[in-house]
Structure formats: C-alpha cells, structure tokens
Tab-separated table of C-alpha atoms and ligand atoms in Angstrom:
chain	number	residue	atom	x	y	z
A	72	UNK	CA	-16.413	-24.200	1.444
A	73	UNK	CA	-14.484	-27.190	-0.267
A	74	UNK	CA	-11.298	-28.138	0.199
A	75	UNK	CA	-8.590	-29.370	-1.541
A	76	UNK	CA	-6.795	-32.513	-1.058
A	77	UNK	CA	-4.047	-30.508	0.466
A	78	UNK	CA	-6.640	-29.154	2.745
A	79	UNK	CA	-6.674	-25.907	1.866
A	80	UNK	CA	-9.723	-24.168	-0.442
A	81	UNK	CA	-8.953	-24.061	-4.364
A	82	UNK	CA	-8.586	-19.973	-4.658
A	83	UNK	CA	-8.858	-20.213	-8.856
A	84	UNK	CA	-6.854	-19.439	-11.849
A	85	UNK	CA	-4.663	-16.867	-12.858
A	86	UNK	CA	-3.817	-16.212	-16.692
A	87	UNK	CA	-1.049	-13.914	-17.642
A	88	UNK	CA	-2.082	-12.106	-20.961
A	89	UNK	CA	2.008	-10.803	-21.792
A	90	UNK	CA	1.418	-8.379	-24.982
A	91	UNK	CA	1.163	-4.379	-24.767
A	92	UNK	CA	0.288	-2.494	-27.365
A	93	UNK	CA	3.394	0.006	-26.384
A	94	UNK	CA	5.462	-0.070	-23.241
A	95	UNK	CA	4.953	2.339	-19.984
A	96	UNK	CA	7.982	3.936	-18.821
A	97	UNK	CA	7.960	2.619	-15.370
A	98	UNK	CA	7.409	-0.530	-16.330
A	99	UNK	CA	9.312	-3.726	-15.027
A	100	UNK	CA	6.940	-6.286	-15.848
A	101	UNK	CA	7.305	-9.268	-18.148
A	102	UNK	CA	5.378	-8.061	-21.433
A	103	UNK	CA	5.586	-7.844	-24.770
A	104	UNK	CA	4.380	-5.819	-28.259
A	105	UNK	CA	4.628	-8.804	-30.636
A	106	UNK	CA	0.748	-8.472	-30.737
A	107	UNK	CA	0.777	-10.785	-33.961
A	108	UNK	CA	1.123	-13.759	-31.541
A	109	UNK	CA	-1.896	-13.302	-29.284
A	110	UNK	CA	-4.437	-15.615	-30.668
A	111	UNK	CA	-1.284	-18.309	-31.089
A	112	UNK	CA	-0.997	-17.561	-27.549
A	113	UNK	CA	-4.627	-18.444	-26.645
A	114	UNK	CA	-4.162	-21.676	-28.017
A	115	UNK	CA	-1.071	-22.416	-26.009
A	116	UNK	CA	-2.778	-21.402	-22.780
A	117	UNK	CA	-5.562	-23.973	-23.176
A	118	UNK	CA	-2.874	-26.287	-24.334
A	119	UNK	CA	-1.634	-25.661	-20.964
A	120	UNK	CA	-4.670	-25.976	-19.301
A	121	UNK	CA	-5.207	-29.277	-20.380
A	122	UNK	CA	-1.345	-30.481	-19.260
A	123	UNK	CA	-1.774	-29.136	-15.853
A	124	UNK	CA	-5.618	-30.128	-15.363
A	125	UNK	CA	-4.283	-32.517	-12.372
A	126	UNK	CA	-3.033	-29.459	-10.459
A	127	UNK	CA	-6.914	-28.636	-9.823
A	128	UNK	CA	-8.575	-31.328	-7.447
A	129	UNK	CA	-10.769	-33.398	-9.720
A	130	UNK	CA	-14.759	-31.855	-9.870
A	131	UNK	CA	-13.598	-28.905	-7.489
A	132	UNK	CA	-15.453	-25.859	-8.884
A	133	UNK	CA	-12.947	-22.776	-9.630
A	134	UNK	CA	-13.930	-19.974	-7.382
A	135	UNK	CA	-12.290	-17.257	-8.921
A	136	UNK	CA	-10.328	-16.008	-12.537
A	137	UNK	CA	-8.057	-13.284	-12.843
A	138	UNK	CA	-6.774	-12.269	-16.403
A	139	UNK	CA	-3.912	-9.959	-15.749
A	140	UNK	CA	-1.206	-8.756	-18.124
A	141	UNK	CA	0.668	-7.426	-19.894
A	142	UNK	CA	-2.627	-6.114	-20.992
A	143	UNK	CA	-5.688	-8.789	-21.205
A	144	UNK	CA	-8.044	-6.047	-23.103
A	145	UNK	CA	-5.580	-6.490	-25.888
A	146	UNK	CA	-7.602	-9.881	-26.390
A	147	UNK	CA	-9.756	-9.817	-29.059
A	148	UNK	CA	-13.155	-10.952	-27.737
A	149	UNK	CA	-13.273	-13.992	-29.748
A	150	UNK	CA	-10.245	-15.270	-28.043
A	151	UNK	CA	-11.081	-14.019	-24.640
A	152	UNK	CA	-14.356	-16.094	-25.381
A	153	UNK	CA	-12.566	-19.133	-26.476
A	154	UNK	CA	-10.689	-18.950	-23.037
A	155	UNK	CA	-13.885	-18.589	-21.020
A	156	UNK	CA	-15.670	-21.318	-22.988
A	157	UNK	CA	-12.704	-23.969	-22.307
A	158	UNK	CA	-12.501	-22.969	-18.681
A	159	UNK	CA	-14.310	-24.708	-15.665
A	160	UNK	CA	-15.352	-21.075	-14.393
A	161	UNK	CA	-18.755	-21.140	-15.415
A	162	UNK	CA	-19.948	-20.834	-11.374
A	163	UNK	CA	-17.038	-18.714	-10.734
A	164	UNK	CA	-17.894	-16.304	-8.227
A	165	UNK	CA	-15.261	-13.763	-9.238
A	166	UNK	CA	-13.902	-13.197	-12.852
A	167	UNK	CA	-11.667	-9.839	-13.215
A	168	UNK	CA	-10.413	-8.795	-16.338
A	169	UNK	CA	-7.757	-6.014	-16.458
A	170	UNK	CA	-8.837	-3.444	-18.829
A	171	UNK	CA	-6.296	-0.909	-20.464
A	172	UNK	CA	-9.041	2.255	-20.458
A	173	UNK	CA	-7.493	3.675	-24.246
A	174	UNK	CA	-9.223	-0.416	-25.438
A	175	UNK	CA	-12.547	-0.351	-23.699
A	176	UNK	CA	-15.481	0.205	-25.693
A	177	UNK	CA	-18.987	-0.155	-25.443
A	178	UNK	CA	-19.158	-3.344	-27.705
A	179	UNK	CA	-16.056	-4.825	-25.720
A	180	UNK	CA	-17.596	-4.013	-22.230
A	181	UNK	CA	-20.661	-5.924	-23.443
A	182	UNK	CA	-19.388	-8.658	-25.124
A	183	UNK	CA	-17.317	-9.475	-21.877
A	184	UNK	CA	-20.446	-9.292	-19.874
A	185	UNK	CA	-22.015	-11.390	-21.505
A	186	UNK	CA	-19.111	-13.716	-21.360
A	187	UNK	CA	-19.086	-13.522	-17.381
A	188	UNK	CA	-16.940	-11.080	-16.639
A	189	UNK	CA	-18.457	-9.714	-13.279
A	190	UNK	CA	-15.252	-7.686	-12.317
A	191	UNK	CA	-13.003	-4.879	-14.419
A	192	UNK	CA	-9.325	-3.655	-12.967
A	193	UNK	CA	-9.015	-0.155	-14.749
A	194	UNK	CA	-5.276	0.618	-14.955
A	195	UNK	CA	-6.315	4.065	-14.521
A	196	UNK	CA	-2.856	4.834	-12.951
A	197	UNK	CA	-3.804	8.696	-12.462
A	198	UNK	CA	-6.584	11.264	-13.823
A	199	UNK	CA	-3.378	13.765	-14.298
A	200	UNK	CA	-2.745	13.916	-18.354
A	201	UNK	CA	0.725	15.525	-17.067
A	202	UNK	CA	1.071	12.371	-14.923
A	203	UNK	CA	0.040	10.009	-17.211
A	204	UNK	CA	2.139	11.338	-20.478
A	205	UNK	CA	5.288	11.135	-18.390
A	206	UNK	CA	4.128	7.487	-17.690
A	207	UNK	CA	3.795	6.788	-21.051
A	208	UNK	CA	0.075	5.578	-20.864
A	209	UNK	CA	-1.486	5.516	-24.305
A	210	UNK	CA	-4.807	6.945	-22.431
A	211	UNK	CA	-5.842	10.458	-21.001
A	212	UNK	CA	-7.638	11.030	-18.198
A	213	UNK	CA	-10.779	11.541	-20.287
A	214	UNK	CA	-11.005	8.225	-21.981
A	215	UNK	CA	-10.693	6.839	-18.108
A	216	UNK	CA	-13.314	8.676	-16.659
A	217	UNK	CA	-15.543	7.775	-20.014
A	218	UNK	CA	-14.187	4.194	-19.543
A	219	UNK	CA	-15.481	4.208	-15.929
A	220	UNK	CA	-18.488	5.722	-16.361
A	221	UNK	CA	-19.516	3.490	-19.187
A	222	UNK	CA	-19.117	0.293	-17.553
A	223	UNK	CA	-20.967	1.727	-14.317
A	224	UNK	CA	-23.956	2.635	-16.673
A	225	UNK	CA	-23.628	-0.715	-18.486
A	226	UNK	CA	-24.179	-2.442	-15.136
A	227	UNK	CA	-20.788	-3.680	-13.957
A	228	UNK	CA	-20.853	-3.442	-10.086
A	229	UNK	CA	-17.980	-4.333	-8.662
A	230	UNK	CA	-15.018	-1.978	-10.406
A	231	UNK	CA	-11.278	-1.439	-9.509
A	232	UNK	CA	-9.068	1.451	-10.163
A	233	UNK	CA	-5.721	1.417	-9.810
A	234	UNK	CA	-3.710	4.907	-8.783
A	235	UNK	CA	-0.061	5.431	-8.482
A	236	UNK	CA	1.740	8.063	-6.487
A	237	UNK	CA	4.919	8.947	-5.769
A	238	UNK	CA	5.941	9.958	-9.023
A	239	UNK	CA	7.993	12.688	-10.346
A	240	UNK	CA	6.426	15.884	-10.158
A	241	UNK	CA	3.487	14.921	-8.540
A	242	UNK	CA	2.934	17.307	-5.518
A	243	UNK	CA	0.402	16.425	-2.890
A	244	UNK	CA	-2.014	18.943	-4.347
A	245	UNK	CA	-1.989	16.771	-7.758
A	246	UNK	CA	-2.418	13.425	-6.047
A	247	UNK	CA	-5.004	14.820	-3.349
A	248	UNK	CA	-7.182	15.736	-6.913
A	249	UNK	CA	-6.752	12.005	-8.228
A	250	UNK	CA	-7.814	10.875	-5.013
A	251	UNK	CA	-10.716	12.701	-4.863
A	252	UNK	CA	-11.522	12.344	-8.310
A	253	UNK	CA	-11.522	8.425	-7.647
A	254	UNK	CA	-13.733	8.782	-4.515
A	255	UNK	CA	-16.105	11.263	-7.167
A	256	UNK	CA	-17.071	7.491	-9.383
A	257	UNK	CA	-17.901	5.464	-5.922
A	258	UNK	CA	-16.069	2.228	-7.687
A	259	UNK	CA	-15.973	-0.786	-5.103
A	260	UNK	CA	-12.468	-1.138	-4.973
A	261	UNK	CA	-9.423	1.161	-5.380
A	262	UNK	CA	-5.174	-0.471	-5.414
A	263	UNK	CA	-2.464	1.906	-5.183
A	264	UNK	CA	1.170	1.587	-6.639
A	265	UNK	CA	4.046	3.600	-5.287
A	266	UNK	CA	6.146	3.839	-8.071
A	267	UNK	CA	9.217	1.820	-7.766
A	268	UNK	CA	12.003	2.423	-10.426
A	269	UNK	CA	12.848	-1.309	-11.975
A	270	UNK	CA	16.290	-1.177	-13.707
A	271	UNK	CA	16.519	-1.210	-17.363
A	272	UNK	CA	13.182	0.895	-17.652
A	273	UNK	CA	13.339	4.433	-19.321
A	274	UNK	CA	12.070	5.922	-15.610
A	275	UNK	CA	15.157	4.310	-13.768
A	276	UNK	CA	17.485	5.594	-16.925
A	277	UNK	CA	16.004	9.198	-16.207
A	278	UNK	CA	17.044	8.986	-12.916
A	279	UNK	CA	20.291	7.554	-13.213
A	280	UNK	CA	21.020	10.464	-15.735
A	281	UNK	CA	19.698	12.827	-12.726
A	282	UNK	CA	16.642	14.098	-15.274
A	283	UNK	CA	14.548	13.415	-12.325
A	284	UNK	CA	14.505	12.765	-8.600
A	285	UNK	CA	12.685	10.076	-6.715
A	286	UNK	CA	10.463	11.612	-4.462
A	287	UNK	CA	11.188	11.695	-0.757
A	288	UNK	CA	10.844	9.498	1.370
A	289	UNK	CA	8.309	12.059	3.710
A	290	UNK	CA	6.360	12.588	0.986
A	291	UNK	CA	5.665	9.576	0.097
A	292	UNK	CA	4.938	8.638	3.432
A	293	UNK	CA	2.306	11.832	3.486
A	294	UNK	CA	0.556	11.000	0.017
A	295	UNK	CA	-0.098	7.185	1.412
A	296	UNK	CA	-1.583	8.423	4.813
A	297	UNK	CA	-3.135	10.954	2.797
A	298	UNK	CA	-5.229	8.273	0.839
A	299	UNK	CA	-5.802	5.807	3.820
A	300	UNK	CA	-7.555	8.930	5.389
A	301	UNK	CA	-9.316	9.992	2.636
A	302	UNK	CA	-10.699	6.184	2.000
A	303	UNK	CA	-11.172	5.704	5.023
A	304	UNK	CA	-13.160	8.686	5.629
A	305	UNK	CA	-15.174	8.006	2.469
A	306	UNK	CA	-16.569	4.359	3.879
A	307	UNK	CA	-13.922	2.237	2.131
A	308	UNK	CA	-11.662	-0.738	4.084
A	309	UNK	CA	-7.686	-0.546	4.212
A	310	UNK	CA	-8.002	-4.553	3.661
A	311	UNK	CA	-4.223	-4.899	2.547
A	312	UNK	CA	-1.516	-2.689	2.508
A	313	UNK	CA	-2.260	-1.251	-1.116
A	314	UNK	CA	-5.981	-2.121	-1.388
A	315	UNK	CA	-8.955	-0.493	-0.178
A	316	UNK	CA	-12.495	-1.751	-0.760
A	317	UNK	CA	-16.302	-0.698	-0.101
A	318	UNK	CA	-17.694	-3.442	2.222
A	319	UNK	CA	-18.094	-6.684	0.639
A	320	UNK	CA	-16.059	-5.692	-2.501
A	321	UNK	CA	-11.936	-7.381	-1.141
A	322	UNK	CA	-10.795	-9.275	-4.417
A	323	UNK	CA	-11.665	-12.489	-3.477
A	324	UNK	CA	-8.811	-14.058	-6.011
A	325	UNK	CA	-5.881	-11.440	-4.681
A	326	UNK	CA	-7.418	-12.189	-0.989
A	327	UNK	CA	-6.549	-15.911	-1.332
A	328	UNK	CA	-2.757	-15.232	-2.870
A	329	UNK	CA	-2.353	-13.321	0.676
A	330	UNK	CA	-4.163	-16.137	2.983
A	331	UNK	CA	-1.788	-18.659	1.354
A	332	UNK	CA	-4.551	-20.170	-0.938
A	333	UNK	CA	-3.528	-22.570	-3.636
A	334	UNK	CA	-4.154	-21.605	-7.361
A	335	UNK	CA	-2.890	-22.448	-10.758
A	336	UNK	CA	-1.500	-20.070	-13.100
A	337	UNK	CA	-1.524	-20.386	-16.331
A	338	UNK	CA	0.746	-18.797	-19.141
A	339	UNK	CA	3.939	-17.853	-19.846
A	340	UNK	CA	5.338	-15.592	-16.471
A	341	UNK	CA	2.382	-17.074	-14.704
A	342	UNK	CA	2.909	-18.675	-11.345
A	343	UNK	CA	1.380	-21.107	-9.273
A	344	UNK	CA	1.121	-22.321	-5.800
A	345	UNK	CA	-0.486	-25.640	-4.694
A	346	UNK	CA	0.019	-25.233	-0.833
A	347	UNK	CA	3.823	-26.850	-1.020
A	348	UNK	CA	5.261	-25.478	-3.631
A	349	UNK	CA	5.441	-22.348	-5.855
A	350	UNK	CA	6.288	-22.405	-9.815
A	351	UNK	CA	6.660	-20.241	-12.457
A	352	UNK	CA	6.577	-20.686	-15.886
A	353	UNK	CA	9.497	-18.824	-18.045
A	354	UNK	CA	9.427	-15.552	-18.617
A	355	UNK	CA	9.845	-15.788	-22.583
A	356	UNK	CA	7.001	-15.688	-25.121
A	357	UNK	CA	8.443	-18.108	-28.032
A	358	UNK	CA	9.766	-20.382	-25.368
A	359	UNK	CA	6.481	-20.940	-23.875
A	360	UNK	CA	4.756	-21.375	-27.185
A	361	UNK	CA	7.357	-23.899	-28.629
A	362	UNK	CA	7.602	-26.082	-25.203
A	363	UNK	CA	3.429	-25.769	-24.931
A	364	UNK	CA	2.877	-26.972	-28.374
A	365	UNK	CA	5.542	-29.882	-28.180
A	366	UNK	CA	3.358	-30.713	-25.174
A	367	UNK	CA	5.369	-30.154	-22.278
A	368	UNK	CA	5.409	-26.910	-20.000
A	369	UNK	CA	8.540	-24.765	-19.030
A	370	UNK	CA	8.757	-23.812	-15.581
A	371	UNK	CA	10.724	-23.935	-12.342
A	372	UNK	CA	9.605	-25.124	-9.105
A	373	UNK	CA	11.025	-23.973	-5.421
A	374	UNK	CA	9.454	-26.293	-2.493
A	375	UNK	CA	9.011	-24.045	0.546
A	376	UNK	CA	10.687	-25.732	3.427
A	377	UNK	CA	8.672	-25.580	6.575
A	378	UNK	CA	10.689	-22.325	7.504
A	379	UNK	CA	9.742	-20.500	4.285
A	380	UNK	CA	6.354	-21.701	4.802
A	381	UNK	CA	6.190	-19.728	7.996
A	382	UNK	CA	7.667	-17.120	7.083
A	383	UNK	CA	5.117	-16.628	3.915
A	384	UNK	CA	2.189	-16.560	5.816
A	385	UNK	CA	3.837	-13.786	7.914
A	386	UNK	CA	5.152	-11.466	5.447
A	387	UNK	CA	1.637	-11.862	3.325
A	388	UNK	CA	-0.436	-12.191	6.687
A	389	UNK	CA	1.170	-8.466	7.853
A	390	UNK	CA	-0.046	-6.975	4.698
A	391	UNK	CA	-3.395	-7.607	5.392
A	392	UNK	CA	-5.978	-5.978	7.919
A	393	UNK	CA	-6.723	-9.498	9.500
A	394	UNK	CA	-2.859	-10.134	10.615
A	395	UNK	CA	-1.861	-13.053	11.995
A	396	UNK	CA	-2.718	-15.150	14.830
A	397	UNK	CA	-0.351	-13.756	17.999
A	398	UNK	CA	2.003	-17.142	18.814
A	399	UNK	CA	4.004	-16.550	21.892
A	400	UNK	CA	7.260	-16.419	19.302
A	401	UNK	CA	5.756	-14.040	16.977
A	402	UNK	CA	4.728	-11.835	20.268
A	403	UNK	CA	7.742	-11.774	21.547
A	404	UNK	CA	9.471	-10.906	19.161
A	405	UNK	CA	7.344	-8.334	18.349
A	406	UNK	CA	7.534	-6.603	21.500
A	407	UNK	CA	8.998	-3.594	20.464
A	408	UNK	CA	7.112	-3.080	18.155
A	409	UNK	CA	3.803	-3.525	20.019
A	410	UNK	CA	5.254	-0.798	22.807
A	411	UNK	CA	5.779	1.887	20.256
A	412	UNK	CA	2.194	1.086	18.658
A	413	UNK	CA	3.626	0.050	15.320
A	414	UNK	CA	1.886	-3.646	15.969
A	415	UNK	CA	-0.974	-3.862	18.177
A	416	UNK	CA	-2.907	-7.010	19.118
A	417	UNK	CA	-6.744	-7.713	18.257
A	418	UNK	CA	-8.847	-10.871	19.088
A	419	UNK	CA	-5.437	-12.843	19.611
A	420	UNK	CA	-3.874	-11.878	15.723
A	421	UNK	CA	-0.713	-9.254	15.770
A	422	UNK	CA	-1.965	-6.278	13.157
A	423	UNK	CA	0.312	-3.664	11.344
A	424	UNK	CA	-0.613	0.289	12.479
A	425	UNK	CA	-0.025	2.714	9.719
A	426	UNK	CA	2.855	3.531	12.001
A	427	UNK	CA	4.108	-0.054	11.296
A	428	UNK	CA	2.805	-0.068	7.275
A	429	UNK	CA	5.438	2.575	6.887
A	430	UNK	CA	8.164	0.031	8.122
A	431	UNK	CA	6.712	-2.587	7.318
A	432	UNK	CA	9.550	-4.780	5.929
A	433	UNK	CA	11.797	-4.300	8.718
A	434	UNK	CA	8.653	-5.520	10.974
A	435	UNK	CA	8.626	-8.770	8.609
A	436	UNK	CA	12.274	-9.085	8.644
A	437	UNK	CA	12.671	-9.073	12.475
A	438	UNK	CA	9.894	-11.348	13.090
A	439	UNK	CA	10.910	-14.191	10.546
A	440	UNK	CA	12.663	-17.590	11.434
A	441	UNK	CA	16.299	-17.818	10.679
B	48	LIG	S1	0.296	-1.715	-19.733
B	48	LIG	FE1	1.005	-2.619	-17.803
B	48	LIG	S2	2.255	-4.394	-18.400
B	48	LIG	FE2	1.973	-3.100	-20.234
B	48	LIG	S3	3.786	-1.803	-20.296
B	48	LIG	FE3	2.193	-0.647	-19.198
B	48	LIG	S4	2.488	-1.161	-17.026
B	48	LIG	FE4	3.633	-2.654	-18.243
C-alpha cells in the first residue's frame, strides 16, 4: 500500500452531512433541521475541499469515503452526485453512505449505486416500534426491514446495521428479538450503541425528572455479552468493541480511525487527523458557510505531544480485536490485569477479554503515560 509523506497510509475522507429532518431524543450529536441550507452546504464542502487539497499527499489515491451525519440520505441525489463527481474517490475501495431507512427508496438506492456507493450504514437503531417511538425515529421497524431487504435485492453487498440497547424499557427478551431479527437479513456488518444520555437531550431531561431509569449496570453488561455470543455464534467477528463483521466485511474507513490512520474531514463538525495533529472544524452551520465562502476554514487544531500520541494508539488499539503490541511497560503494567484474564497476550500484542471490554476504560486509564 502507499504511504503518505508522514509515513503512514492515506485512510480517506470523511464528510459530515449536519441536517435531520427531526431530532431523536437521545441524541447529542451536532445536527441540524434547517434543511433549506443543504445544497448551500454542498457547495461549501467542495469549497473546502479545494482549501484543504494539500492535506492529501499530492496523486495519492483516496482509499475510502464515509458520508456520515446528521443524516447524509437527506441529500438530494443531485447533490450527493455533485460531491462524488468533485471527489478523487473514483478507485475508492470503500464508499459508505449513512442511510436514514424512513428516506431510502428504490430510485435513491439506485441512483447511489450507480454513483459508487458500494457500502450503506442503516441507522436501524432497533426492529422494536415501542423502542423506536420512544427514540423518536421517524421510521418503524417495517420500513427498515423493507429498506434492508431492498438494497440486498438491488445488489448492495456489503450492508451495516446499527442496534442500540440499553434503553428504557427494553428487557432482554426485546433486545434478544432485535438481535435475532438482525442475524435473520445476514448483512456483513452489524455496530451497536449503548445508549448514553448526553445532557440537554429530551432522554437525559426524562431522567433527570425521574420519568425513566437508566438501565443497570448488570443488564447492560448481560445484553452486550448477549450479542457478542449470539454474533459470534452466527459466524460474525467482534473486530472492535462495538462492531462485529462477517469475514472480510471490517469498515475499512472506521478500521483506519482506530489504527491511527490519517484522513481529512471535511465539513462543518468534521475532524481530521494527519498523523500529528487532530482538528476540527466548528460545530456551527452559518459559521462554516460564511468562513468557507470568504475562503478561509474555521477550525481548531490540538498537536498530540508524543505522550498523547501513545496514549491514542492505546486507548483506540484496546478497542480493537488486534490489540497492541505487548512493550515491557505496557506488560507490566498490565499485570493485573493479565492474572485475572481481563488482558491476555497473543502473538506478542496485549488483547482486551470480554471480562476486560466490560472495564475497559479503567484498563486504558491504568495503562496510559502520565
Ligand atoms: S438522525 Fe442521527 S444525527 Fe439526526 S437526530 Fe437522529 S441520531 Fe441525531
């Protein structure tokens, strides 16, 4: 594979697509429902694009593009096509939408085919209409099996779902069905959320007001070994903490964020890393347009200092079933953790057990530098 000038491999390009048709009630993300702006918006991105072309190494082909949101199916095809079309990602080998299942339509899922789309994240979020009306998702479980379905007999072949547990109300029972249900479509790739509760949203409000409880801790713990065995069991790889994948199907684009890969990201909220440094462009939708259009780009940069470097690749290596390599520091510090089988060691790298996945941020913390 090529390699950048920094030495590392180019992982690809990120775009943030901010709007939402209507907002989900668990929701922390940076979005927005000013829809009126998105076309606007595509401009500015390619605007972008063309101020940051230096961040790419010159004539390196992109490897991989991932449109997340917000919600990216809120595009209109003509602007998604306009995106693709001014984009170096012709020989991409990976390009994911994110597809809101109450958008998708036949015409849509074949107009993005043809426009090289070779990989669709469902925010399927449950199969539960109970589930998914608390969440406030504009789609039932109907339209996301018909959604799924449709794109398999279309011939998309390498499909993500994404399921959340943990949620209010949600026994075992309910979240054993949307497991199973899941496993019923054979997609390539599943991620899991466990719902967190961001401040401000209407879910944390609820639970503030003590309308609802956050479920236990046990629970939570039983619902995500629960779906490692269950994946496991039906052929697919626990390849990162939350992401499970038939062979050959890892996201190659969320596979290099993990590995420490550089990429550039490109709209507002997007970030970007280029191996030194990560930046982020500002979270605010008429900010970004104005600055983008009077040609210069808002964002913030942190260099990582060689400590912070380090203890990246740790906290992202941990996550993932590969590990990382077993120094004599990181070993001994890890050493009680590798005699209660919470770490174990594999062809020389230091890998998390589901024993250790469950505390997995204390295991980061204590093996960090200072
Ligand atoms: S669709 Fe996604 S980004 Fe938009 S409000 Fe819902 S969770 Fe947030």
């Amino acid at each position: 594979m090529d390699e950048t000038p920094l030495g590392r491999i180019m992982a690809g390009i990120y775009i943030h697509i901010p709007f939402c048709y209507s907002r989900c009630s668990y929701c922390g993300f940076f979005s927005t429902t000013e829809l009126s702006q998105r076309s606007i918006y595509v401009d500015a991105v390619l605007k972008e694009y063309q101020l940051r072309t230096d961040y790419l190494p010159k004539g390196e082909p992109v490897r991989t593009l991932y449109i997340g949101g917000g919600t990216p199916s809120q595009l209109t095809s003509s602007d998604l096509a306009r995106l693709l079309r001014a984009l170096p990602v012709a020989e991409a080998e990976e390009v994911t939408m994110e597809a809101n299942p109450s958008d998708m339509t036949e015409a849509k899922l074949r107009a993005w085919q043809q426009m090289g789309v070779n990989r669709l994240s469902i925010g399927v979020q449950s199969f539960d209409d109970g589930m998914l009306a608390f969440l406030n998702r504009r789609h039932g479980s109907k339209q996301a099996k018909k959604v799924i379905r449709l794109a398999q007999d279309l011939g998309y072949t390498n499909i993500s779902i994404d399921l959340m547990y943990s949620l209010p109300y949600q026994t075992m029972k309910r979240w054993e069905a949307d497991i199973e249900t899941a496993l019923s479509f054979g997609v390539q790739h599943i991620s899991t959320y466990c719902l967190s509760y961001e401040q401000g949203t209407p879910l944390w409000r609820l639970r503030e007001k003590g309308v609802i409880r956050e479920t236990d801790e046990d629970l939570a713990n039983e619902m995500y070994a629960c779906l490692c065995q269950r994946l496991k069991e039906a052929g697919y790889e626990h390849y990162e903490v939350s992401n499970f994948a038939l062979p050959g199907y890892e996201s190659k684009h969320n596979s290099s964020y993990w590995d420490g890969t550089p990429y550039l990201g490109l709209g507002a909220g997007a970030h970007s890393f280029d191996g030194k440094s990560r930046q982020w462009n500002a979270e605010n939708l008429h900010k970004y347009l104005r600055d983008i259009m009077n040609g210069k780009v808002p964002f913030r940069r942190e260099r990582l200092t060689a400590t912070q470097q380090y203890n990246e690749h740790v906290m992202l290596g941990l996550r993932t079933c590969q590990g990382i390599a077993a120094t004599d520091e990181l070993v001994r510090k890890a050493q009680p953790y590798l005699s209660t089988g919470k770490l174990r060691i594999a062809d020389g790298r230091i890998i998390a057990s589901m024993e250790g996945i469950n505390i997995l941020n204390t295991i980061i913390t204590d093996l960090m530098r200072e």
